[in-house]
Every structure is written in structure tokens, then in C-alpha cells.
PDB file of C-alpha atoms in Angstrom:
ATOM      1  CA  MET A   1     226.936  27.425 271.329  1.00  0.00           C
ATOM      2  CA  ASN A   2     227.097  30.677 273.244  1.00  0.00           C
ATOM      3  CA  ILE A   3     223.664  31.502 274.643  1.00  0.00           C
ATOM      4  CA  LEU A   4     222.082  34.113 276.899  1.00  0.00           C
ATOM      5  CA  ILE A   5     218.703  33.323 278.483  1.00  0.00           C
ATOM      6  CA  MET A   6     216.526  36.198 279.670  1.00  0.00           C
ATOM      7  CA  GLY A   7     213.031  36.704 280.998  1.00  0.00           C
ATOM      8  CA  PRO A   8     211.118  38.074 283.982  1.00  0.00           C
ATOM      9  CA  ALA A   9     210.723  36.230 287.281  1.00  0.00           C
ATOM     10  CA  GLY A  10     208.588  33.129 286.764  1.00  0.00           C
ATOM     11  CA  ALA A  11     209.166  32.918 283.004  1.00  0.00           C
ATOM     12  CA  GLY A  12     210.852  29.523 283.368  1.00  0.00           C
ATOM     13  CA  LYS A  13     214.525  30.327 282.852  1.00  0.00           C
ATOM     14  CA  GLY A  14     215.597  27.615 285.305  1.00  0.00           C
ATOM     15  CA  THR A  15     213.318  25.015 283.750  1.00  0.00           C
ATOM     16  CA  MET A  16     214.502  25.751 280.211  1.00  0.00           C
ATOM     17  CA  SER A  17     218.120  25.850 281.344  1.00  0.00           C
ATOM     18  CA  GLU A  18     217.793  22.304 282.719  1.00  0.00           C
ATOM     19  CA  SER A  19     216.394  21.082 279.392  1.00  0.00           C
ATOM     20  CA  ILE A  20     219.107  22.851 277.386  1.00  0.00           C
ATOM     21  CA  LEU A  21     221.854  21.327 279.541  1.00  0.00           C
ATOM     22  CA  ARG A  22     220.479  17.817 279.112  1.00  0.00           C
ATOM     23  CA  GLN A  23     220.201  18.207 275.361  1.00  0.00           C
ATOM     24  CA  TYR A  24     223.365  20.144 274.532  1.00  0.00           C
ATOM     25  CA  ASP A  25     225.831  19.513 277.390  1.00  0.00           C
ATOM     26  CA  ILE A  26     227.083  23.059 277.864  1.00  0.00           C
ATOM     27  CA  PRO A  27     227.643  24.686 281.264  1.00  0.00           C
ATOM     28  CA  HIS A  28     224.832  26.703 282.834  1.00  0.00           C
ATOM     29  CA  ILE A  29     226.377  29.822 284.331  1.00  0.00           C
ATOM     30  CA  SER A  30     224.166  31.615 286.830  1.00  0.00           C
ATOM     31  CA  THR A  31     225.738  34.814 288.108  1.00  0.00           C
ATOM     32  CA  GLY A  32     224.166  34.236 291.527  1.00  0.00           C
ATOM     33  CA  ASP A  33     225.663  30.741 291.789  1.00  0.00           C
ATOM     34  CA  MET A  34     228.987  32.008 290.432  1.00  0.00           C
ATOM     35  CA  LEU A  35     229.105  34.768 293.020  1.00  0.00           C
ATOM     36  CA  ARG A  36     228.329  32.374 295.879  1.00  0.00           C
ATOM     37  CA  GLU A  37     230.960  29.906 294.632  1.00  0.00           C
ATOM     38  CA  ASN A  38     233.668  32.561 294.512  1.00  0.00           C
ATOM     39  CA  VAL A  39     232.803  33.689 298.042  1.00  0.00           C
ATOM     40  CA  ARG A  40     232.701  30.089 299.299  1.00  0.00           C
ATOM     41  CA  ASN A  41     236.083  29.278 297.709  1.00  0.00           C
ATOM     42  CA  HIS A  42     237.676  32.472 299.042  1.00  0.00           C
ATOM     43  CA  THR A  43     238.933  33.544 295.618  1.00  0.00           C
ATOM     44  CA  LYS A  44     240.393  37.015 295.260  1.00  0.00           C
ATOM     45  CA  LEU A  45     237.242  38.188 293.472  1.00  0.00           C
ATOM     46  CA  GLY A  46     235.076  36.377 296.024  1.00  0.00           C
ATOM     47  CA  GLU A  47     236.761  38.145 298.913  1.00  0.00           C
ATOM     48  CA  GLU A  48     236.313  41.474 297.156  1.00  0.00           C
ATOM     49  CA  ALA A  49     232.633  40.749 296.529  1.00  0.00           C
ATOM     50  CA  LYS A  50     232.143  39.628 300.136  1.00  0.00           C
ATOM     51  CA  SER A  51     233.465  42.927 301.441  1.00  0.00           C
ATOM     52  CA  TYR A  52     230.655  44.729 299.624  1.00  0.00           C
ATOM     53  CA  MET A  53     228.025  42.159 300.602  1.00  0.00           C
ATOM     54  CA  ASP A  54     229.029  42.299 304.274  1.00  0.00           C
ATOM     55  CA  ALA A  55     228.622  46.075 304.136  1.00  0.00           C
ATOM     56  CA  GLY A  56     225.133  45.681 302.698  1.00  0.00           C
ATOM     57  CA  LYS A  57     226.175  47.103 299.335  1.00  0.00           C
ATOM     58  CA  LEU A  58     225.641  45.811 295.802  1.00  0.00           C
ATOM     59  CA  VAL A  59     228.640  44.085 294.262  1.00  0.00           C
ATOM     60  CA  PRO A  60     230.015  46.510 291.624  1.00  0.00           C
ATOM     61  CA  ASP A  61     229.748  45.687 287.936  1.00  0.00           C
ATOM     62  CA  ASP A  62     233.505  45.488 287.474  1.00  0.00           C
ATOM     63  CA  VAL A  63     233.749  42.652 290.035  1.00  0.00           C
ATOM     64  CA  ILE A  64     230.856  40.724 288.436  1.00  0.00           C
ATOM     65  CA  ASN A  65     232.325  41.336 284.982  1.00  0.00           C
ATOM     66  CA  ALA A  66     235.684  39.955 286.084  1.00  0.00           C
ATOM     67  CA  MET A  67     234.013  36.834 287.513  1.00  0.00           C
ATOM     68  CA  VAL A  68     232.129  36.250 284.265  1.00  0.00           C
ATOM     69  CA  GLU A  69     235.287  36.678 282.186  1.00  0.00           C
ATOM     70  CA  ASP A  70     237.201  34.275 284.430  1.00  0.00           C
ATOM     71  CA  ARG A  71     234.371  31.721 284.251  1.00  0.00           C
ATOM     72  CA  LEU A  72     234.165  31.811 280.452  1.00  0.00           C
ATOM     73  CA  LYS A  73     237.891  31.095 280.223  1.00  0.00           C
ATOM     74  CA  GLN A  74     237.508  27.793 282.090  1.00  0.00           C
ATOM     75  CA  GLN A  75     237.871  24.570 280.150  1.00  0.00           C
ATOM     76  CA  ASP A  76     234.247  23.430 280.355  1.00  0.00           C
ATOM     77  CA  CYS A  77     233.205  26.512 278.350  1.00  0.00           C
ATOM     78  CA  GLU A  78     235.160  25.377 275.290  1.00  0.00           C
ATOM     79  CA  LYS A  79     231.921  23.979 273.819  1.00  0.00           C
ATOM     80  CA  GLY A  80     229.974  27.094 274.751  1.00  0.00           C
ATOM     81  CA  TYR A  81     227.921  28.426 277.632  1.00  0.00           C
ATOM     82  CA  LEU A  82     224.400  29.223 278.776  1.00  0.00           C
ATOM     83  CA  LEU A  83     224.592  32.486 280.707  1.00  0.00           C
ATOM     84  CA  ASP A  84     221.676  33.217 283.051  1.00  0.00           C
ATOM     85  CA  GLY A  85     221.297  36.493 284.945  1.00  0.00           C
ATOM     86  CA  PHE A  86     223.914  38.452 283.023  1.00  0.00           C
ATOM     87  CA  PRO A  87     223.991  40.979 281.505  1.00  0.00           C
ATOM     88  CA  ARG A  88     221.127  42.550 283.463  1.00  0.00           C
ATOM     89  CA  THR A  89     221.729  46.160 282.413  1.00  0.00           C
ATOM     90  CA  LEU A  90     222.808  47.995 279.281  1.00  0.00           C
ATOM     91  CA  VAL A  91     226.072  48.968 280.976  1.00  0.00           C
ATOM     92  CA  GLN A  92     226.796  45.281 281.666  1.00  0.00           C
ATOM     93  CA  ALA A  93     225.912  44.372 278.068  1.00  0.00           C
ATOM     94  CA  GLN A  94     228.356  46.943 276.758  1.00  0.00           C
ATOM     95  CA  ALA A  95     231.043  45.669 279.135  1.00  0.00           C
ATOM     96  CA  PHE A  96     230.292  42.099 278.044  1.00  0.00           C
ATOM     97  CA  GLU A  97     231.259  43.046 274.470  1.00  0.00           C
ATOM     98  CA  LYS A  98     234.831  43.470 275.723  1.00  0.00           C
ATOM     99  CA  ILE A  99     234.630  40.080 277.484  1.00  0.00           C
ATOM    100  CA  GLU A 100     233.430  38.514 274.227  1.00  0.00           C
ATOM    101  CA  GLU A 101     236.476  39.946 272.484  1.00  0.00           C
ATOM    102  CA  SER A 102     238.922  38.826 275.159  1.00  0.00           C
ATOM    103  CA  THR A 103     237.552  35.281 275.313  1.00  0.00           C
ATOM    104  CA  GLY A 104     236.599  34.876 271.655  1.00  0.00           C
ATOM    105  CA  LYS A 105     233.195  33.597 272.805  1.00  0.00           C
ATOM    106  CA  HIS A 106     230.683  35.845 271.093  1.00  0.00           C
ATOM    107  CA  VAL A 107     226.968  35.618 271.870  1.00  0.00           C
ATOM    108  CA  GLN A 108     225.251  33.599 269.154  1.00  0.00           C
ATOM    109  CA  CYS A 109     221.727  33.565 270.548  1.00  0.00           C
ATOM    110  CA  VAL A 110     219.612  35.401 273.116  1.00  0.00           C
ATOM    111  CA  LEU A 111     216.540  33.478 274.243  1.00  0.00           C
ATOM    112  CA  ALA A 112     213.980  36.039 275.451  1.00  0.00           C
ATOM    113  CA  LEU A 113     211.279  34.183 277.400  1.00  0.00           C
ATOM    114  CA  GLU A 114     207.972  36.054 277.419  1.00  0.00           C
ATOM    115  CA  VAL A 115     204.894  35.477 279.609  1.00  0.00           C
ATOM    116  CA  GLU A 116     201.891  37.725 280.303  1.00  0.00           C
ATOM    117  CA  PHE A 117     201.710  39.266 283.789  1.00  0.00           C
ATOM    118  CA  ASP A 118     198.589  37.333 284.888  1.00  0.00           C
ATOM    119  CA  ALA A 119     200.233  34.020 284.007  1.00  0.00           C
ATOM    120  CA  LEU A 120     203.377  35.048 285.880  1.00  0.00           C
ATOM    121  CA  CYS A 121     201.263  35.848 288.948  1.00  0.00           C
ATOM    122  CA  GLU A 122     199.778  32.366 288.902  1.00  0.00           C
ATOM    123  CA  ARG A 123     203.198  30.753 288.556  1.00  0.00           C
ATOM    124  CA  ILE A 124     204.865  32.845 291.237  1.00  0.00           C
ATOM    125  CA  THR A 125     202.192  32.708 293.937  1.00  0.00           C
ATOM    126  CA  GLY A 126     201.757  28.942 293.577  1.00  0.00           C
ATOM    127  CA  ARG A 127     205.460  28.155 293.811  1.00  0.00           C
ATOM    128  CA  ARG A 128     206.686  26.250 296.874  1.00  0.00           C
ATOM    129  CA  VAL A 129     210.300  25.372 297.686  1.00  0.00           C
ATOM    130  CA  CYS A 130     212.066  23.007 300.049  1.00  0.00           C
ATOM    131  CA  PRO A 131     214.688  24.912 302.046  1.00  0.00           C
ATOM    132  CA  LYS A 132     216.507  21.652 302.874  1.00  0.00           C
ATOM    133  CA  CYS A 133     217.187  20.263 299.375  1.00  0.00           C
ATOM    134  CA  GLY A 134     216.093  23.047 297.028  1.00  0.00           C
ATOM    135  CA  ALA A 135     213.331  21.068 295.267  1.00  0.00           C
ATOM    136  CA  ILE A 136     210.655  23.264 293.672  1.00  0.00           C
ATOM    137  CA  TYR A 137     206.933  22.528 293.432  1.00  0.00           C
ATOM    138  CA  HIS A 138     203.761  24.308 292.343  1.00  0.00           C
ATOM    139  CA  THR A 139     200.395  23.969 294.040  1.00  0.00           C
ATOM    140  CA  ALA A 140     198.563  23.650 290.699  1.00  0.00           C
ATOM    141  CA  THR A 141     200.990  22.238 288.133  1.00  0.00           C
ATOM    142  CA  LYS A 142     203.503  20.268 290.219  1.00  0.00           C
ATOM    143  CA  PRO A 143     202.119  19.566 293.704  1.00  0.00           C
ATOM    144  CA  SER A 144     203.991  17.389 296.188  1.00  0.00           C
ATOM    145  CA  LYS A 145     202.463  13.983 296.961  1.00  0.00           C
ATOM    146  CA  ILE A 146     201.722  15.113 300.510  1.00  0.00           C
ATOM    147  CA  GLU A 147     200.666  18.738 300.773  1.00  0.00           C
ATOM    148  CA  GLY A 148     203.394  20.874 302.316  1.00  0.00           C
ATOM    149  CA  VAL A 149     205.968  18.047 302.407  1.00  0.00           C
ATOM    150  CA  CYS A 150     208.908  17.615 300.016  1.00  0.00           C
ATOM    151  CA  ASP A 151     208.824  14.365 297.991  1.00  0.00           C
ATOM    152  CA  VAL A 152     212.627  14.239 297.909  1.00  0.00           C
ATOM    153  CA  CYS A 153     213.723  14.746 301.509  1.00  0.00           C
ATOM    154  CA  GLY A 154     210.526  15.103 303.551  1.00  0.00           C
ATOM    155  CA  GLY A 155     211.284  18.689 304.506  1.00  0.00           C
ATOM    156  CA  PRO A 156     208.545  21.297 304.998  1.00  0.00           C
ATOM    157  CA  LEU A 157     207.708  23.296 301.854  1.00  0.00           C
ATOM    158  CA  GLN A 158     207.682  27.076 302.034  1.00  0.00           C
ATOM    159  CA  GLN A 159     206.629  30.015 299.931  1.00  0.00           C
ATOM    160  CA  ARG A 160     209.462  32.450 299.285  1.00  0.00           C
ATOM    161  CA  LYS A 161     208.913  35.857 300.828  1.00  0.00           C
ATOM    162  CA  ASP A 162     209.204  37.550 297.435  1.00  0.00           C
ATOM    163  CA  ASP A 163     206.815  35.155 295.662  1.00  0.00           C
ATOM    164  CA  THR A 164     203.906  37.568 295.976  1.00  0.00           C
ATOM    165  CA  VAL A 165     202.001  39.694 293.469  1.00  0.00           C
ATOM    166  CA  GLU A 166     203.320  42.881 295.105  1.00  0.00           C
ATOM    167  CA  GLN A 167     206.946  41.779 294.809  1.00  0.00           C
ATOM    168  CA  LEU A 168     206.384  40.523 291.270  1.00  0.00           C
ATOM    169  CA  LYS A 169     205.215  44.006 290.262  1.00  0.00           C
ATOM    170  CA  VAL A 170     208.416  45.467 291.704  1.00  0.00           C
ATOM    171  CA  ARG A 171     210.554  42.918 289.876  1.00  0.00           C
ATOM    172  CA  MET A 172     208.640  43.450 286.614  1.00  0.00           C
ATOM    173  CA  ASP A 173     209.161  47.206 286.847  1.00  0.00           C
ATOM    174  CA  GLU A 174     212.881  46.633 287.356  1.00  0.00           C
ATOM    175  CA  TYR A 175     212.962  44.164 284.472  1.00  0.00           C
ATOM    176  CA  GLU A 176     211.248  46.658 282.132  1.00  0.00           C
ATOM    177  CA  LYS A 177     213.601  49.430 283.195  1.00  0.00           C
ATOM    178  CA  SER A 178     216.900  47.542 283.226  1.00  0.00           C
ATOM    179  CA  THR A 179     216.701  44.363 281.164  1.00  0.00           C
ATOM    180  CA  LYS A 180     214.412  45.280 278.258  1.00  0.00           C
ATOM    181  CA  PRO A 181     217.092  47.726 276.976  1.00  0.00           C
ATOM    182  CA  VAL A 182     219.543  44.799 277.029  1.00  0.00           C
ATOM    183  CA  ILE A 183     217.238  42.786 274.775  1.00  0.00           C
ATOM    184  CA  ASP A 184     216.947  45.791 272.456  1.00  0.00           C
ATOM    185  CA  PHE A 185     220.759  45.977 272.423  1.00  0.00           C
ATOM    186  CA  TYR A 186     221.004  42.382 271.210  1.00  0.00           C
ATOM    187  CA  GLU A 187     218.075  42.875 268.815  1.00  0.00           C
ATOM    188  CA  ALA A 188     220.314  45.348 266.997  1.00  0.00           C
ATOM    189  CA  ARG A 189     222.869  42.559 266.620  1.00  0.00           C
ATOM    190  CA  GLY A 190     220.226  40.235 265.196  1.00  0.00           C
ATOM    191  CA  VAL A 191     220.669  37.437 267.749  1.00  0.00           C
ATOM    192  CA  VAL A 192     217.400  37.595 269.745  1.00  0.00           C
ATOM    193  CA  THR A 193     214.664  34.973 269.524  1.00  0.00           C
ATOM    194  CA  HIS A 194     211.418  35.719 271.353  1.00  0.00           C
ATOM    195  CA  ILE A 195     210.004  32.592 273.001  1.00  0.00           C
ATOM    196  CA  ASP A 196     206.344  32.247 274.017  1.00  0.00           C
ATOM    197  CA  ALA A 197     207.016  30.800 277.466  1.00  0.00           C
ATOM    198  CA  SER A 198     203.345  30.681 278.495  1.00  0.00           C
ATOM    199  CA  LYS A 199     202.942  27.205 276.992  1.00  0.00           C
ATOM    200  CA  SER A 200     203.776  23.810 278.515  1.00  0.00           C
ATOM    201  CA  ARG A 201     207.391  22.899 279.224  1.00  0.00           C
ATOM    202  CA  ASP A 202     207.593  20.600 276.176  1.00  0.00           C
ATOM    203  CA  LEU A 203     206.131  23.172 273.796  1.00  0.00           C
ATOM    204  CA  VAL A 204     208.403  25.921 275.101  1.00  0.00           C
ATOM    205  CA  PHE A 205     211.469  23.704 274.748  1.00  0.00           C
ATOM    206  CA  ALA A 206     210.401  22.799 271.212  1.00  0.00           C
ATOM    207  CA  GLN A 207     210.657  26.515 270.348  1.00  0.00           C
ATOM    208  CA  VAL A 208     214.033  26.743 272.083  1.00  0.00           C
ATOM    209  CA  GLN A 209     215.355  23.644 270.348  1.00  0.00           C
ATOM    210  CA  GLU A 210     214.250  24.872 266.928  1.00  0.00           C
ATOM    211  CA  THR A 211     216.224  28.069 267.541  1.00  0.00           C
ATOM    212  CA  LEU A 212     219.356  26.381 268.853  1.00  0.00           C
ATOM    213  CA  GLU A 213     219.530  23.830 266.051  1.00  0.00           C
ATOM    214  CA  LYS A 214     219.948  26.719 263.623  1.00  0.00           C
ATOM    215  CA  ILE A 215     223.177  27.875 265.292  1.00  0.00           C
ATOM    216  CA  ARG A 216     224.526  24.500 266.360  1.00  0.00           C
TER     217      ARG A 216
END
């Protein structure tokens, strides 16, 4: 199965990705993780990306596109992929059509996670993370056993600097401007399923699973 997962900050893309991986055993490809891995491994594309990052510039689309194409050609993607964070813009979506052709791995499903702004605010502002091990908590729905202390490693929990209502508004504006046109692009191809991601994890995954079983 070849899947794209999209949604605004706080919609639960990471949570649903974990559930999809457990159920269907396909690689989760996050463009952020992929970029960091290429830089860490000093690949040719990683070195090129690093030169832009070190200069405080955005990594150009053609570099990201090349990384995605290279990743989809790796052996673990033979059974499919779950692509998270790409394409973010209409230009990237159009470029990805060429990658689909070159790899033979055409998008079969776009999961568009949708949550009202007020619910996103509650999720975002209550989120706490452990900088030591990466564990994620929420003050209301998933609190740590000891307030402010990670259950996993005992590290101090922190709120990310951009987990504020003000920053969420900025990110939502960017999402509406850049990513909504991408969803419209895939709507025209008839592969988008809109998921009500405001419900509990189990109910949201039930919607996702119902969709994926149709293309399995």
C-alpha cells in the first residue's frame, strides 16, 4: 500500500502512523527524519542539504525530491510506504508525480486528518515532551505518573516553544495556504479519504483501517 498522511499540527499524524505501522508493516517515511538521516550519514544529498541548512536557508525542493525518490527505491518499500510530511506544496505534489512514474509506486490513498481549531489548541498547548528520550505526554489525556517527569527515562518534561496558540495559528495559516491545495490535487485523482481525527485514538484508527482495507 502506498499512502500519504496529511493534517495540521496536532491532528495526530504521528499517532496514526504508529498504529498503521503495527498493523500493516510498511515503512513510515518522515521527510524530517529522512533529511536528518542523510545529513548524519554524510550522503551526497545530505551534504548538499547541509550546505543550505548551515547558511540558514530552506533546503530546495529538488534536493528533497531526490531524497524521497531514493528512499522509495530502497528494498523495504517493496510492500509500500507511508509518507508523512511530503508533498507539502502543490509544486512538490506535481514533482512527486514524476517520482511515482520512475519508481512505479503510485499513491493509492491520501489520509486527510481533520480536527477543529479549538480541539487542536487543546492538544497542542497540553503537549509535553522529554528532550532526553523523545517520549510525548499530554497534561489532560496522557499525563506522566509524576508531574513534569518522564516515565521512561526520568528526564524533565518540556513544552515545545512552538506549542502555543499563537504559533498554531501561524502553522494553520501555512497549512491552509500550502497543503490544502495538495489535498485538492489528490481529490481530483479520487484517492483522498477525509478522517475525523477529533475522536479517540481507537475510533480514528477504525476509520483509517476501514479505508486501508479497501486498497489492501
